[in-house]
Tab-separated table of C-alpha atoms in Angstrom:
chain	number	residue	atom	x	y	z
A	14	MET	CA	-29.610	0.279	-17.633
A	15	PRO	CA	-25.701	1.606	-17.739
A	16	ARG	CA	-24.357	3.153	-20.398
A	17	VAL	CA	-20.828	4.442	-19.804
A	18	ARG	CA	-19.620	8.023	-21.307
A	19	GLU	CA	-17.024	8.605	-19.544
A	20	LEU	CA	-13.718	6.789	-18.834
A	21	GLU	CA	-10.704	7.459	-16.681
A	22	LEU	CA	-7.310	5.517	-15.544
A	23	PHE	CA	-4.991	6.658	-13.198
A	24	ARG	CA	-1.277	4.844	-12.831
A	25	LEU	CA	-0.192	5.342	-9.076
A	26	THR	CA	3.171	4.492	-7.346
A	27	LEU	CA	2.047	4.238	-3.792
A	28	PRO	CA	3.995	6.285	-1.311
A	29	TYR	CA	4.636	3.287	1.083
A	30	GLY	CA	6.779	0.297	1.640
A	31	ARG	CA	8.281	-1.813	-1.699
A	32	ARG	CA	5.856	0.793	-3.404
A	33	PRO	CA	3.659	-1.497	-5.146
A	34	GLU	CA	1.622	0.112	-8.562
A	35	SER	CA	-1.835	0.830	-8.759
A	36	ILE	CA	-4.143	0.887	-12.102
A	37	LEU	CA	-7.237	2.707	-11.217
A	38	VAL	CA	-10.669	2.666	-13.328
A	39	ARG	CA	-12.828	5.502	-13.113
A	40	ILE	CA	-16.177	5.025	-15.264
A	41	THR	CA	-19.334	7.482	-15.354
A	42	ASP	CA	-22.655	7.136	-17.136
A	43	TYR	CA	-24.674	9.299	-18.818
A	44	GLY	CA	-26.682	10.009	-15.493
A	45	GLY	CA	-23.602	11.223	-14.292
A	46	MET	CA	-23.245	7.359	-11.350
A	47	VAL	CA	-19.872	6.637	-11.506
A	48	GLY	CA	-18.094	3.291	-10.773
A	49	TRP	CA	-14.392	2.913	-9.774
A	50	GLY	CA	-12.133	-0.239	-9.874
A	51	GLU	CA	-8.585	-1.298	-9.077
A	52	ALA	CA	-5.463	-3.837	-10.376
A	53	VAL	CA	-3.269	-4.012	-7.596
A	54	ARG	CA	0.873	-4.949	-9.409
A	55	PRO	CA	2.563	-6.388	-6.153
A	56	PRO	CA	6.075	-5.918	-5.260
A	57	ALA	CA	6.313	-9.278	-5.525
A	58	ALA	CA	3.405	-11.533	-8.020
A	59	ARG	CA	4.781	-14.495	-7.861
A	60	PRO	CA	7.668	-16.315	-6.636
A	61	GLY	CA	10.680	-16.370	-8.616
A	62	GLU	CA	8.790	-13.501	-10.878
A	63	ARG	CA	11.817	-10.166	-12.058
A	64	ARG	CA	11.687	-6.796	-11.575
A	65	ASP	CA	11.489	-5.836	-15.293
A	66	GLU	CA	9.029	-8.737	-15.778
A	67	ARG	CA	6.505	-6.988	-12.584
A	68	GLU	CA	7.137	-3.458	-14.805
A	69	ASP	CA	6.735	-5.048	-18.452
A	70	GLY	CA	3.341	-6.476	-17.164
A	71	GLN	CA	2.273	-3.585	-15.470
A	72	GLU	CA	2.999	-1.787	-19.258
A	73	LYS	CA	0.685	-4.253	-20.809
A	74	LEU	CA	-2.009	-4.320	-18.657
A	75	TRP	CA	-2.183	-0.161	-18.902
A	76	ALA	CA	-1.463	0.015	-22.442
A	77	SER	CA	-4.645	-3.182	-23.051
A	78	LEU	CA	-6.681	-0.694	-21.026
A	79	GLU	CA	-6.035	2.653	-22.931
A	80	GLU	CA	-6.671	0.402	-25.754
A	81	SER	CA	-9.535	-1.557	-25.480
A	82	LEU	CA	-11.628	-0.636	-22.690
A	83	PRO	CA	-12.981	2.717	-24.580
A	84	ALA	CA	-14.518	0.496	-26.951
A	85	ALA	CA	-15.709	-2.488	-24.756
A	86	LEU	CA	-16.961	0.127	-22.445
A	87	ILE	CA	-18.615	3.803	-23.553
A	88	GLY	CA	-22.061	3.994	-25.070
A	89	VAL	CA	-22.282	0.248	-24.520
A	90	ASP	CA	-25.915	-0.844	-23.161
A	91	TRP	CA	-25.790	-3.330	-20.203
A	92	GLU	CA	-28.028	-4.829	-17.694
A	93	HIS	CA	-25.746	-6.742	-15.525
A	94	PRO	CA	-22.516	-6.666	-15.148
A	95	SER	CA	-22.452	-10.509	-15.857
A	96	GLU	CA	-23.437	-9.944	-19.009
A	97	LEU	CA	-20.122	-8.208	-20.108
A	98	GLY	CA	-18.481	-11.266	-20.488
A	99	ARG	CA	-14.440	-10.474	-20.415
A	100	ILE	CA	-13.865	-7.104	-19.971
A	101	PRO	CA	-10.441	-5.820	-21.562
A	102	GLY	CA	-7.791	-4.547	-18.775
A	103	GLY	CA	-9.492	-7.991	-16.160
A	104	SER	CA	-10.164	-7.468	-12.620
A	105	ALA	CA	-10.165	-3.439	-12.473
A	106	ALA	CA	-12.682	-2.745	-15.006
A	107	ASP	CA	-14.873	-5.486	-14.273
A	108	MET	CA	-14.933	-4.009	-10.890
A	109	ALA	CA	-16.085	-0.241	-11.518
A	110	CYS	CA	-18.539	-2.235	-13.543
A	111	TRP	CA	-20.201	-4.176	-10.690
A	112	ASP	CA	-19.828	-0.524	-8.190
A	113	LEU	CA	-21.269	1.324	-11.294
A	114	TRP	CA	-24.320	-1.362	-11.239
A	115	ALA	CA	-24.345	-1.458	-7.401
A	116	ARG	CA	-24.524	2.520	-7.054
A	117	MET	CA	-27.214	2.635	-9.264
A	118	LYS	CA	-29.800	-0.285	-7.905
A	119	GLY	CA	-28.539	1.197	-4.746
A	120	VAL	CA	-27.422	-1.385	-3.171
A	121	PRO	CA	-23.568	-1.968	-1.397
A	122	LEU	CA	-21.717	-4.374	-3.459
A	123	ALA	CA	-22.133	-7.163	-0.474
A	124	HIS	CA	-25.254	-8.017	-1.018
A	125	ALA	CA	-24.771	-7.345	-4.821
A	126	LEU	CA	-22.894	-10.468	-4.757
A	127	GLY	CA	-25.300	-12.207	-2.530
A	128	GLY	CA	-23.250	-11.730	0.450
A	129	SER	CA	-25.044	-11.871	4.506
A	130	ARG	CA	-22.629	-11.304	6.457
A	131	THR	CA	-22.197	-7.352	8.559
A	132	SER	CA	-18.501	-8.257	9.859
A	133	LEU	CA	-15.187	-10.686	9.532
A	134	MET	CA	-13.457	-12.219	11.650
A	135	ALA	CA	-9.374	-10.992	10.676
A	136	THR	CA	-6.040	-12.628	10.146
A	137	VAL	CA	-3.057	-11.514	10.174
A	138	ARG	CA	-0.419	-13.098	8.243
A	139	LEU	CA	3.683	-12.628	9.625
A	140	GLY	CA	6.282	-13.258	7.679
A	141	ALA	CA	9.445	-14.974	9.462
A	142	GLU	CA	11.706	-12.958	11.567
A	143	ARG	CA	15.333	-13.297	12.748
A	144	SER	CA	14.483	-15.114	16.076
A	145	LEU	CA	11.648	-17.144	17.623
A	146	GLU	CA	11.680	-13.863	20.847
A	147	GLY	CA	10.811	-12.026	17.742
A	148	MET	CA	8.084	-13.777	16.399
A	149	VAL	CA	6.157	-14.355	20.034
A	150	ALA	CA	6.815	-10.586	20.413
A	151	ARG	CA	4.643	-9.615	16.997
A	152	VAL	CA	2.248	-12.521	17.810
A	153	ASN	CA	1.782	-10.410	20.927
A	154	ARG	CA	0.950	-6.797	19.490
A	155	HIS	CA	-1.232	-7.937	17.279
A	156	VAL	CA	-2.835	-10.851	20.073
A	157	CYS	CA	-3.286	-7.338	21.633
A	158	ALA	CA	-4.465	-5.413	19.192
A	159	GLY	CA	-7.862	-7.777	19.263
A	160	TYR	CA	-6.713	-10.029	16.375
A	161	ALA	CA	-7.849	-13.973	17.712
A	162	HIS	CA	-6.418	-15.660	14.554
A	163	VAL	CA	-2.943	-14.975	12.647
A	164	THR	CA	-1.436	-17.008	9.603
A	165	MET	CA	1.915	-17.735	10.034
A	166	ASP	CA	4.168	-18.013	6.981
A	167	VAL	CA	6.563	-21.058	7.221
A	168	HIS	CA	9.729	-23.102	4.658
A	169	PRO	CA	11.486	-25.448	5.306
A	170	GLY	CA	13.901	-24.646	8.285
A	171	TRP	CA	11.253	-22.011	9.608
A	172	ASP	CA	8.585	-23.801	10.879
A	173	VAL	CA	8.061	-25.976	13.929
A	174	GLU	CA	10.145	-23.822	16.874
A	175	PRO	CA	8.081	-20.516	15.312
A	176	LEU	CA	4.929	-22.654	15.785
A	177	ARG	CA	5.865	-24.753	18.820
A	178	ALA	CA	6.936	-21.288	20.533
A	179	VAL	CA	3.955	-19.085	19.503
A	180	ARG	CA	1.679	-21.821	20.837
A	181	ALA	CA	3.213	-22.106	23.816
A	182	ALA	CA	2.821	-18.669	24.355
A	183	TYR	CA	-1.312	-18.506	23.416
A	184	PRO	CA	-2.682	-22.033	23.720
A	185	GLY	CA	-5.993	-20.517	23.213
A	186	LEU	CA	-5.257	-18.593	19.857
A	187	ALA	CA	-6.289	-19.822	16.698
A	188	ILE	CA	-3.574	-20.282	14.075
A	189	ALA	CA	-2.956	-21.308	10.380
A	190	VAL	CA	0.363	-21.661	8.303
A	191	ASP	CA	1.354	-20.765	4.953
A	192	GLY	CA	3.860	-23.184	3.381
A	193	ARG	CA	3.698	-21.051	0.437
A	194	GLY	CA	4.177	-23.732	-2.179
A	195	ALA	CA	7.670	-24.308	-0.333
A	196	TYR	CA	7.134	-27.657	0.603
A	197	THR	CA	8.371	-30.937	-1.286
A	198	GLU	CA	8.257	-33.543	2.138
A	199	ILE	CA	4.854	-34.575	3.551
A	200	SER	CA	6.616	-35.225	7.066
A	201	GLN	CA	7.967	-31.892	7.302
A	202	LEU	CA	4.099	-30.413	7.200
A	203	GLN	CA	2.504	-33.327	8.874
A	204	ALA	CA	4.398	-32.626	12.266
A	205	LEU	CA	2.899	-29.239	12.154
A	206	ASP	CA	-0.208	-30.600	12.782
A	207	ALA	CA	0.493	-31.659	16.137
A	208	TYR	CA	0.089	-27.990	17.225
A	209	GLY	CA	-3.572	-27.927	16.374
A	210	LEU	CA	-3.654	-25.876	13.353
A	211	VAL	CA	-7.042	-24.240	11.788
A	212	ALA	CA	-5.698	-24.860	8.125
A	213	ILE	CA	-2.532	-25.495	6.412
A	214	GLU	CA	-1.984	-23.367	3.345
A	215	ARG	CA	-0.514	-23.529	-0.276
A	216	PRO	CA	1.653	-26.524	1.165
A	217	PHE	CA	2.833	-27.978	-2.300
A	218	THR	CA	2.367	-26.485	-5.595
A	219	ASP	CA	1.350	-30.325	-6.702
A	220	LEU	CA	-1.895	-31.235	-5.944
A	221	ALA	CA	-1.592	-34.807	-5.367
A	222	ALA	CA	1.121	-34.225	-2.769
A	223	SER	CA	-2.156	-31.424	-1.057
A	224	ALA	CA	-4.135	-34.754	-1.357
A	225	ASP	CA	-1.937	-37.030	0.269
A	226	LEU	CA	-1.422	-34.318	2.912
A	227	GLN	CA	-5.233	-33.407	3.742
A	228	GLU	CA	-5.671	-37.409	4.620
A	229	ARG	CA	-3.061	-37.548	7.266
A	230	VAL	CA	-3.685	-34.222	9.051
A	231	ALA	CA	-6.837	-33.164	11.386
A	232	ALA	CA	-6.107	-29.555	9.916
A	233	ALA	CA	-7.964	-27.768	6.478
A	234	VAL	CA	-5.097	-28.500	3.145
A	235	VAL	CA	-6.250	-24.884	1.839
A	236	VAL	CA	-5.045	-24.917	-2.060
A	237	GLU	CA	-5.480	-21.375	-4.126
A	238	ALA	CA	-7.197	-21.535	-7.664
A	239	ARG	CA	-6.333	-18.365	-10.111
A	240	SER	CA	-9.708	-19.556	-12.486
A	241	VAL	CA	-13.207	-21.526	-11.983
A	242	GLU	CA	-11.047	-24.384	-13.725
A	243	GLU	CA	-8.020	-24.526	-11.689
A	244	LEU	CA	-10.398	-24.408	-8.935
A	245	ASP	CA	-12.540	-27.454	-10.704
A	246	GLU	CA	-8.917	-29.278	-11.057
A	247	ALA	CA	-8.436	-29.194	-6.926
A	248	VAL	CA	-11.981	-30.436	-6.000
A	249	ALA	CA	-11.565	-33.558	-8.134
A	250	ALA	CA	-7.936	-34.165	-6.887
A	251	ARG	CA	-9.528	-33.749	-3.517
A	252	ALA	CA	-6.302	-31.636	-2.562
A	253	GLY	CA	-8.213	-29.820	0.838
A	254	ARG	CA	-10.938	-28.767	2.724
A	255	GLY	CA	-10.288	-25.185	1.771
A	256	LEU	CA	-10.001	-22.125	-0.653
A	257	LEU	CA	-7.807	-19.437	-0.941
A	258	LEU	CA	-9.599	-17.372	-2.755
A	259	ARG	CA	-8.132	-13.796	-4.149
A	260	PRO	CA	-10.437	-11.685	-6.314
A	261	ALA	CA	-8.127	-9.779	-8.108
A	262	ARG	CA	-6.470	-12.764	-9.440
A	263	PHE	CA	-9.863	-13.888	-11.485
A	264	GLY	CA	-11.099	-11.411	-13.936
A	265	SER	CA	-14.620	-10.631	-13.023
A	266	LEU	CA	-16.423	-11.142	-9.637
A	267	SER	CA	-18.741	-13.110	-11.441
A	268	SER	CA	-16.333	-15.833	-11.677
A	269	VAL	CA	-15.004	-15.224	-8.517
A	270	ARG	CA	-18.579	-15.432	-7.058
A	271	LEU	CA	-18.915	-18.868	-9.310
A	272	ALA	CA	-15.592	-20.221	-8.205
A	273	HIS	CA	-17.124	-19.329	-3.929
A	274	ASP	CA	-20.208	-21.254	-5.355
A	275	THR	CA	-18.251	-24.597	-6.517
A	276	ALA	CA	-16.139	-24.541	-3.626
A	277	VAL	CA	-18.761	-24.966	-1.278
A	278	ALA	CA	-20.307	-27.217	-3.531
A	279	ALA	CA	-17.548	-29.662	-2.858
A	280	GLY	CA	-18.093	-28.502	1.363
A	281	TRP	CA	-14.654	-26.655	1.642
A	282	ASP	CA	-14.464	-23.539	3.183
A	283	VAL	CA	-13.019	-20.315	1.929
A	284	THR	CA	-11.127	-18.035	2.950
A	285	CYS	CA	-10.758	-14.008	1.607
A	286	ALA	CA	-7.414	-12.558	0.168
A	287	GLY	CA	-6.361	-9.011	-0.897
A	288	GLY	CA	-4.413	-6.365	1.149
A	289	LEU	CA	-2.848	-4.512	-1.311
A	290	GLY	CA	-3.240	-1.095	-3.315
A	291	VAL	CA	-5.224	2.102	-2.321
A	292	GLY	CA	-8.255	0.237	-0.458
A	293	LEU	CA	-10.740	-0.250	-3.580
A	294	ALA	CA	-9.219	-3.654	-4.260
A	295	ARG	CA	-9.384	-4.070	-0.857
A	296	ALA	CA	-13.129	-3.196	-0.329
A	297	ALA	CA	-13.577	-5.824	-3.456
A	298	THR	CA	-12.588	-8.211	-1.224
A	299	VAL	CA	-14.566	-7.666	1.748
A	300	ALA	CA	-17.700	-8.076	-0.131
A	301	VAL	CA	-16.541	-10.920	-1.469
A	302	ALA	CA	-15.737	-12.225	2.223
A	303	SER	CA	-19.151	-11.269	3.455
A	304	LEU	CA	-20.699	-14.246	1.262
A	305	PRO	CA	-21.801	-17.361	3.580
A	306	GLY	CA	-19.268	-19.699	2.478
A	307	CYS	CA	-16.228	-17.711	3.751
A	308	THR	CA	-15.803	-19.009	6.987
A	309	LEU	CA	-11.756	-18.633	7.507
A	310	PRO	CA	-10.687	-15.373	8.619
A	311	SER	CA	-10.130	-12.903	5.689
A	312	ASP	CA	-6.698	-11.639	4.776
A	313	VAL	CA	-6.933	-7.756	4.721
A	314	ALA	CA	-4.391	-6.254	5.750
A	315	GLU	CA	-4.272	-2.156	6.217
A	316	PRO	CA	-1.677	-0.388	4.992
A	317	PRO	CA	-0.818	3.241	6.001
A	318	ARG	CA	-4.000	5.180	6.483
A	319	SER	CA	-1.933	7.537	4.463
A	320	ALA	CA	-1.891	5.292	1.421
A	321	GLN	CA	-5.797	4.996	0.752
A	322	ILE	CA	-8.045	7.030	-1.183
A	323	VAL	CA	-10.977	6.059	0.463
A	324	THR	CA	-13.343	6.770	3.482
A	325	PRO	CA	-13.033	5.114	6.227
A	326	PRO	CA	-10.068	3.241	5.283
A	327	VAL	CA	-10.433	-0.716	5.056
A	328	GLY	CA	-9.530	-2.767	7.456
A	329	ALA	CA	-9.337	-4.515	10.559
A	330	SER	CA	-10.614	-3.159	14.109
A	331	GLY	CA	-9.905	-4.906	16.926
A	332	GLY	CA	-9.357	-8.237	14.570
A	333	VAL	CA	-12.973	-7.420	13.251
A	334	VAL	CA	-13.434	-6.003	9.470
A	335	ALA	CA	-16.919	-4.308	9.264
A	336	VAL	CA	-18.760	-4.995	5.931
A	337	PRO	CA	-20.235	-1.410	5.011
A	338	LEU	CA	-23.513	-1.767	4.257
A	339	THR	CA	-24.903	1.686	4.603
A	340	GLN	CA	-23.773	2.977	1.185
A	341	PRO	CA	-24.125	1.779	-2.215
A	342	GLY	CA	-21.314	0.121	-4.650
A	343	LEU	CA	-17.999	-0.040	-2.487
A	344	GLY	CA	-19.453	1.937	0.363
A	345	HIS	CA	-16.375	3.892	0.453
A	346	LYS	CA	-16.096	8.216	-0.418
A	347	ILE	CA	-12.834	7.852	-3.350
A	348	ASP	CA	-10.707	11.813	-2.480
A	349	GLU	CA	-10.132	11.166	-5.907
A	350	GLU	CA	-8.145	14.971	-5.642
A	351	LYS	CA	-5.952	12.994	-3.977
A	352	VAL	CA	-5.994	10.141	-6.695
A	353	ARG	CA	-5.183	12.971	-9.671
A	354	ARG	CA	-2.293	14.380	-7.320
A	355	LEU	CA	-1.085	11.042	-6.939
A	356	ALA	CA	-1.147	9.868	-10.470
A	357	LYS	CA	2.106	9.244	-12.570
A	358	ASP	CA	-0.088	8.572	-15.824
A	359	ALA	CA	-3.841	9.688	-16.794
A	360	PHE	CA	-5.895	8.414	-19.669
A	361	ARG	CA	-9.476	10.042	-20.717
A	362	ALA	CA	-11.685	8.429	-23.610
């Protein structure tokens, strides 16, 4: 029976790109077993969010973890992470409990969640380029690296032409597009279906419009849900045939598994995404993506290896992501010395 005797928190500003922040949770049980979790605040968590709003959100998360997490975990007996309910601080603490529990049971997190895959097909997400030639060249680099699937970000004014150029260069490439909720007219997206798309992700913010689009196109319309309740609404509205599942957006891995099961029961395909951070949240995303209903390629981006604290690094090789099955828990070794060196704040209880 797990029983936490020590809790540590670390706040890291990552040394790459636009410097997203990561908060790590480290828990230790009375037998000395350790579990790790991670919450990532990206540089742009949602469209229109200001920098001060992002920083305020991270400050609130840190304060919540310091204030409430010790009382919720230290000295508390539990048999399974699902018994703990909604843990203060959300996904990072829940992930740490799952990691600890799986390590104590000697099973990989993927199997603990019910996963059955040993590897995943990866997609690479491609933002808009300055030119069509630049987009085709970028796709070429990833195809040469082994990717058989790409996801192109599109918006009104940058959709038909780049898609036409990429499809002309790579007739057999599997392509999805991500509208990021930027569209208001169905006709704009319906025209894209002529290019043999696998999926149209997040076309609208309105479920009714997504449902109307799905009736008109062959590609699967993929909607994002941040809770099981949101997914239930999307399924009831027949808003698509696919779910974009980001484990970090849910409060617990138990609710992530329930969302997966709900989508599968509705006949939907699932794609998983989560590529920021220092490797822990990404490892949890890989574990979730090993579930049987995750049939669409997964978006598990790989930042510079110097930014990861896990060994082996999490990411795709030749367009394929390995699911770690030889080690229990998250399946990666943690470089604790690097964590403590990068941490700009730390807390112990």
